[in-house]
Amino acid sequence: LYRHVAFLAIGLVASLVMARIELSWLERNALPLLLCGAVLLLLVFVPFIGVRVNGARRWIRLGFIGFQSVEAVKILLVVYMASYLVRHRDNLQGKLLGVIKPLGIAAIFAGLLLVQPDFGSATLLMAVTLGMVWLGGARLRNLALLGALALPVLAGAALSQDYRVKRLTSFLDPWADPFKDGFQLTQALIAIGR
């Protein structure tokens, strides 16, 4: 209970600080913030800072507090992409290179996540970036071309590890093993159904 209350207090203070930050400041500092996110992803590999949990180095331990750096990176990447898409709208809408740049930046972060390994978060970052680029006005043919080129790489990454294949198959049929591999999805379906 004390730990939970401490985290709630930290979250409340952080939310009050974030509410006072002007959007113009975030837009101006989007790149330095994104670089801070990259540093956070690299810190998980530093001994005594990064912590291995269940075979993956995703956690940063700072005293009694531990957190996954990808949680901060998700927000920082969205802030950077929003800033980038506003500043480079014409390139994004008209040129293939304008689409490649933001997706390339997201791919670098996804690569850092795959090394941890965190395939789910890497996929999420790429999907969010792709959605933002599409909403920013990128031509569908440019996205389709890049998607066709990336599909073999994504399929290879998804099928390269047994646990990833198992997660994909349990996602497709969670009722095959509803009390182990499919537990989260079956419980979510039950909750939605009720």
mmCIF file of C-alpha atoms in Angstrom:
data_model
loop_
_atom_site.group_PDB
_atom_site.id
_atom_site.type_symbol
_atom_site.label_atom_id
_atom_site.label_comp_id
_atom_site.label_asym_id
_atom_site.label_seq_id
_atom_site.Cartn_x
_atom_site.Cartn_y
_atom_site.Cartn_z
ATOM 1 C CA LEU A 1 0.000 0.000 0.000
ATOM 2 C CA TYR A 2 2.791 2.455 0.900
ATOM 3 C CA ARG A 3 4.624 1.736 -2.337
ATOM 4 C CA HIS A 4 1.443 2.204 -4.366
ATOM 5 C CA VAL A 5 0.686 5.522 -2.633
ATOM 6 C CA ALA A 6 4.291 6.650 -3.292
ATOM 7 C CA PHE A 7 3.899 5.874 -6.998
ATOM 8 C CA LEU A 8 0.575 7.698 -7.088
ATOM 9 C CA ALA A 9 2.214 10.755 -5.506
ATOM 10 C CA ILE A 10 5.090 10.655 -8.006
ATOM 11 C CA GLY A 11 2.583 10.328 -10.863
ATOM 12 C CA LEU A 12 0.520 13.231 -9.561
ATOM 13 C CA VAL A 13 3.562 15.510 -9.300
ATOM 14 C CA ALA A 14 4.729 14.458 -12.781
ATOM 15 C CA SER A 15 1.285 15.139 -14.255
ATOM 16 C CA LEU A 16 1.198 18.615 -12.685
ATOM 17 C CA VAL A 17 4.633 19.397 -14.132
ATOM 18 C CA MET A 18 3.637 18.091 -17.579
ATOM 19 C CA ALA A 19 0.408 20.127 -17.559
ATOM 20 C CA ARG A 20 2.480 23.314 -17.233
ATOM 21 C CA ILE A 21 4.730 22.598 -20.234
ATOM 22 C CA GLU A 22 3.787 24.603 -23.314
ATOM 23 C CA LEU A 23 3.251 22.709 -26.569
ATOM 24 C CA SER A 24 5.584 25.122 -28.356
ATOM 25 C CA TRP A 25 8.388 24.087 -25.969
ATOM 26 C CA LEU A 26 7.712 20.426 -26.698
ATOM 27 C CA GLU A 27 7.818 21.092 -30.440
ATOM 28 C CA ARG A 28 11.103 23.017 -30.206
ATOM 29 C CA ASN A 29 12.723 20.352 -28.028
ATOM 30 C CA ALA A 30 11.300 17.250 -29.687
ATOM 31 C CA LEU A 31 14.663 16.080 -31.045
ATOM 32 C CA PRO A 32 16.621 16.436 -27.768
ATOM 33 C CA LEU A 33 13.775 14.652 -25.969
ATOM 34 C CA LEU A 34 13.885 11.836 -28.523
ATOM 35 C CA LEU A 35 17.650 11.545 -28.038
ATOM 36 C CA CYS A 36 17.002 11.229 -24.291
ATOM 37 C CA GLY A 37 14.676 8.359 -25.149
ATOM 38 C CA ALA A 38 17.470 6.683 -27.127
ATOM 39 C CA VAL A 39 19.775 7.052 -24.116
ATOM 40 C CA LEU A 40 17.110 5.429 -21.921
ATOM 41 C CA LEU A 41 16.906 2.476 -24.314
ATOM 42 C CA LEU A 42 20.694 2.118 -24.213
ATOM 43 C CA LEU A 43 20.851 2.377 -20.403
ATOM 44 C CA VAL A 44 19.161 -1.012 -20.066
ATOM 45 C CA PHE A 45 22.407 -2.574 -21.340
ATOM 46 C CA VAL A 46 24.577 -0.852 -18.700
ATOM 47 C CA PRO A 47 25.444 -3.224 -15.832
ATOM 48 C CA PHE A 48 23.899 -2.335 -12.453
ATOM 49 C CA ILE A 49 21.433 0.047 -14.146
ATOM 50 C CA GLY A 50 19.709 -2.249 -16.613
ATOM 51 C CA VAL A 51 17.981 -5.253 -15.084
ATOM 52 C CA ARG A 52 17.198 -8.555 -16.771
ATOM 53 C CA VAL A 53 13.694 -9.838 -16.012
ATOM 54 C CA ASN A 54 12.368 -13.061 -17.566
ATOM 55 C CA GLY A 55 15.217 -13.178 -20.074
ATOM 56 C CA ALA A 56 14.892 -9.603 -21.360
ATOM 57 C CA ARG A 57 16.809 -6.446 -20.469
ATOM 58 C CA ARG A 58 13.967 -3.943 -20.414
ATOM 59 C CA TRP A 59 14.065 -2.467 -16.938
ATOM 60 C CA ILE A 60 16.078 0.379 -15.454
ATOM 61 C CA ARG A 61 16.512 0.202 -11.695
ATOM 62 C CA LEU A 62 17.036 3.467 -9.832
ATOM 63 C CA GLY A 63 17.090 2.670 -6.148
ATOM 64 C CA PHE A 64 13.664 1.409 -5.099
ATOM 65 C CA ILE A 65 12.060 2.444 -8.399
ATOM 66 C CA GLY A 66 12.262 0.449 -11.583
ATOM 67 C CA PHE A 67 10.679 1.305 -14.897
ATOM 68 C CA GLN A 68 10.690 0.188 -18.503
ATOM 69 C CA SER A 69 12.422 2.785 -20.633
ATOM 70 C CA VAL A 70 10.155 1.966 -23.574
ATOM 71 C CA GLU A 71 7.214 3.517 -21.719
ATOM 72 C CA ALA A 72 8.913 6.928 -21.858
ATOM 73 C CA VAL A 73 10.111 6.312 -25.417
ATOM 74 C CA LYS A 74 6.546 5.711 -26.619
ATOM 75 C CA ILE A 75 5.534 9.209 -25.530
ATOM 76 C CA LEU A 76 8.756 10.861 -26.705
ATOM 77 C CA LEU A 77 8.500 9.259 -30.145
ATOM 78 C CA VAL A 78 4.896 10.431 -30.564
ATOM 79 C CA VAL A 79 5.930 13.984 -29.560
ATOM 80 C CA TYR A 80 8.836 13.929 -32.022
ATOM 81 C CA MET A 81 6.733 12.490 -34.856
ATOM 82 C CA ALA A 82 4.011 15.086 -34.330
ATOM 83 C CA SER A 83 6.634 17.843 -34.468
ATOM 84 C CA TYR A 84 8.318 16.308 -37.528
ATOM 85 C CA LEU A 85 5.059 15.839 -39.413
ATOM 86 C CA VAL A 86 4.047 19.464 -38.851
ATOM 87 C CA ARG A 87 7.453 20.821 -39.904
ATOM 88 C CA HIS A 88 7.845 18.564 -42.984
ATOM 89 C CA ARG A 89 4.257 18.256 -44.187
ATOM 90 C CA ASP A 90 5.066 19.090 -47.837
ATOM 91 C CA ASN A 91 7.892 16.532 -48.093
ATOM 92 C CA LEU A 92 5.759 13.922 -46.391
ATOM 93 C CA GLN A 93 2.824 14.405 -48.725
ATOM 94 C CA GLY A 94 4.806 14.625 -51.930
ATOM 95 C CA LYS A 95 7.994 12.577 -51.732
ATOM 96 C CA LEU A 96 8.938 9.013 -50.863
ATOM 97 C CA LEU A 97 11.970 10.265 -48.926
ATOM 98 C CA GLY A 98 9.631 12.335 -46.766
ATOM 99 C CA VAL A 99 8.003 9.070 -45.672
ATOM 100 C CA ILE A 100 11.249 7.131 -45.301
ATOM 101 C CA LYS A 101 12.791 9.553 -42.776
ATOM 102 C CA PRO A 102 10.213 9.238 -39.963
ATOM 103 C CA LEU A 103 9.807 5.507 -40.512
ATOM 104 C CA GLY A 104 13.609 5.135 -40.486
ATOM 105 C CA ILE A 105 13.831 6.916 -37.137
ATOM 106 C CA ALA A 106 11.147 4.636 -35.718
ATOM 107 C CA ALA A 107 12.969 1.618 -37.191
ATOM 108 C CA ILE A 108 16.140 2.572 -35.288
ATOM 109 C CA PHE A 109 14.186 2.601 -32.034
ATOM 110 C CA ALA A 110 12.481 -0.662 -32.985
ATOM 111 C CA GLY A 111 15.923 -2.173 -33.601
ATOM 112 C CA LEU A 112 17.051 -1.138 -30.107
ATOM 113 C CA LEU A 113 13.920 -2.774 -28.706
ATOM 114 C CA LEU A 114 14.492 -5.993 -30.652
ATOM 115 C CA VAL A 115 17.957 -6.300 -29.104
ATOM 116 C CA GLN A 116 16.443 -6.274 -25.578
ATOM 117 C CA PRO A 117 14.299 -8.303 -26.912
ATOM 118 C CA ASP A 118 10.900 -6.586 -26.920
ATOM 119 C CA PHE A 119 9.144 -7.495 -30.162
ATOM 120 C CA GLY A 120 5.730 -6.298 -28.988
ATOM 121 C CA SER A 121 6.879 -2.776 -28.174
ATOM 122 C CA ALA A 122 8.933 -2.594 -31.380
ATOM 123 C CA THR A 123 5.857 -3.540 -33.390
ATOM 124 C CA LEU A 124 3.747 -1.022 -31.499
ATOM 125 C CA LEU A 125 6.222 1.823 -32.146
ATOM 126 C CA MET A 126 6.288 1.019 -35.862
ATOM 127 C CA ALA A 127 2.490 0.778 -36.070
ATOM 128 C CA VAL A 128 1.963 4.084 -34.245
ATOM 129 C CA THR A 129 4.537 5.818 -36.456
ATOM 130 C CA LEU A 130 2.970 4.350 -39.592
ATOM 131 C CA GLY A 131 -0.452 5.546 -38.458
ATOM 132 C CA MET A 132 0.851 9.036 -37.707
ATOM 133 C CA VAL A 133 2.621 9.248 -41.078
ATOM 134 C CA TRP A 134 -0.555 8.161 -42.848
ATOM 135 C CA LEU A 135 -2.649 10.680 -40.899
ATOM 136 C CA GLY A 136 -0.005 13.306 -41.705
ATOM 137 C CA GLY A 137 -0.906 12.951 -45.378
ATOM 138 C CA ALA A 138 1.575 10.456 -46.811
ATOM 139 C CA ARG A 139 0.503 8.947 -50.105
ATOM 140 C CA LEU A 140 -0.889 5.463 -49.780
ATOM 141 C CA ARG A 141 1.253 4.169 -52.661
ATOM 142 C CA ASN A 142 4.444 5.269 -50.838
ATOM 143 C CA LEU A 143 3.306 3.525 -47.656
ATOM 144 C CA ALA A 144 2.333 0.402 -49.623
ATOM 145 C CA LEU A 145 5.739 0.302 -51.337
ATOM 146 C CA LEU A 146 7.612 0.612 -48.050
ATOM 147 C CA GLY A 147 5.274 -1.913 -46.423
ATOM 148 C CA ALA A 148 5.934 -4.442 -49.184
ATOM 149 C CA LEU A 149 9.680 -4.004 -48.697
ATOM 150 C CA ALA A 150 9.422 -4.269 -44.904
ATOM 151 C CA LEU A 151 7.059 -7.253 -44.803
ATOM 152 C CA PRO A 152 9.738 -9.961 -45.271
ATOM 153 C CA VAL A 153 11.888 -8.352 -42.568
ATOM 154 C CA LEU A 154 8.956 -8.175 -40.136
ATOM 155 C CA ALA A 155 7.912 -11.745 -40.918
ATOM 156 C CA GLY A 156 11.485 -12.935 -40.396
ATOM 157 C CA ALA A 157 11.689 -11.135 -37.044
ATOM 158 C CA ALA A 158 8.325 -12.539 -35.952
ATOM 159 C CA LEU A 159 9.179 -16.100 -36.918
ATOM 160 C CA SER A 160 12.819 -16.083 -35.762
ATOM 161 C CA GLN A 161 12.058 -16.948 -32.130
ATOM 162 C CA ASP A 162 9.874 -19.784 -30.856
ATOM 163 C CA TYR A 163 8.216 -17.669 -28.158
ATOM 164 C CA ARG A 164 7.157 -15.088 -30.754
ATOM 165 C CA VAL A 165 5.603 -17.775 -32.942
ATOM 166 C CA LYS A 166 3.836 -19.158 -29.871
ATOM 167 C CA ARG A 167 2.451 -15.710 -29.012
ATOM 168 C CA LEU A 168 1.224 -15.226 -32.578
ATOM 169 C CA THR A 169 -0.503 -18.605 -32.656
ATOM 170 C CA SER A 170 -2.030 -18.060 -29.223
ATOM 171 C CA PHE A 171 -3.304 -14.688 -30.452
ATOM 172 C CA LEU A 172 -4.940 -16.352 -33.451
ATOM 173 C CA ASP A 173 -6.572 -19.059 -31.300
ATOM 174 C CA PRO A 174 -6.493 -18.086 -27.608
ATOM 175 C CA TRP A 175 -9.087 -20.746 -26.735
ATOM 176 C CA ALA A 176 -6.631 -23.533 -27.603
ATOM 177 C CA ASP A 177 -4.909 -22.872 -24.261
ATOM 178 C CA PRO A 178 -7.201 -20.482 -22.336
ATOM 179 C CA PHE A 179 -5.472 -20.911 -18.967
ATOM 180 C CA LYS A 180 -1.861 -20.411 -20.035
ATOM 181 C CA ASP A 181 -0.763 -18.833 -23.339
ATOM 182 C CA GLY A 182 -4.203 -17.517 -24.261
ATOM 183 C CA PHE A 183 -5.148 -16.390 -20.753
ATOM 184 C CA GLN A 184 -4.873 -12.605 -21.213
ATOM 185 C CA LEU A 185 -6.728 -12.555 -24.508
ATOM 186 C CA THR A 186 -9.513 -14.904 -23.399
ATOM 187 C CA GLN A 187 -10.046 -12.874 -20.225
ATOM 188 C CA ALA A 188 -10.153 -9.670 -22.278
ATOM 189 C CA LEU A 189 -12.724 -11.224 -24.626
ATOM 190 C CA ILE A 190 -14.808 -12.383 -21.672
ATOM 191 C CA ALA A 191 -14.666 -8.912 -20.095
ATOM 192 C CA ILE A 192 -15.712 -7.242 -23.360
ATOM 193 C CA GLY A 193 -18.482 -9.803 -23.844
ATOM 194 C CA ARG A 194 -19.910 -9.109 -20.408
#
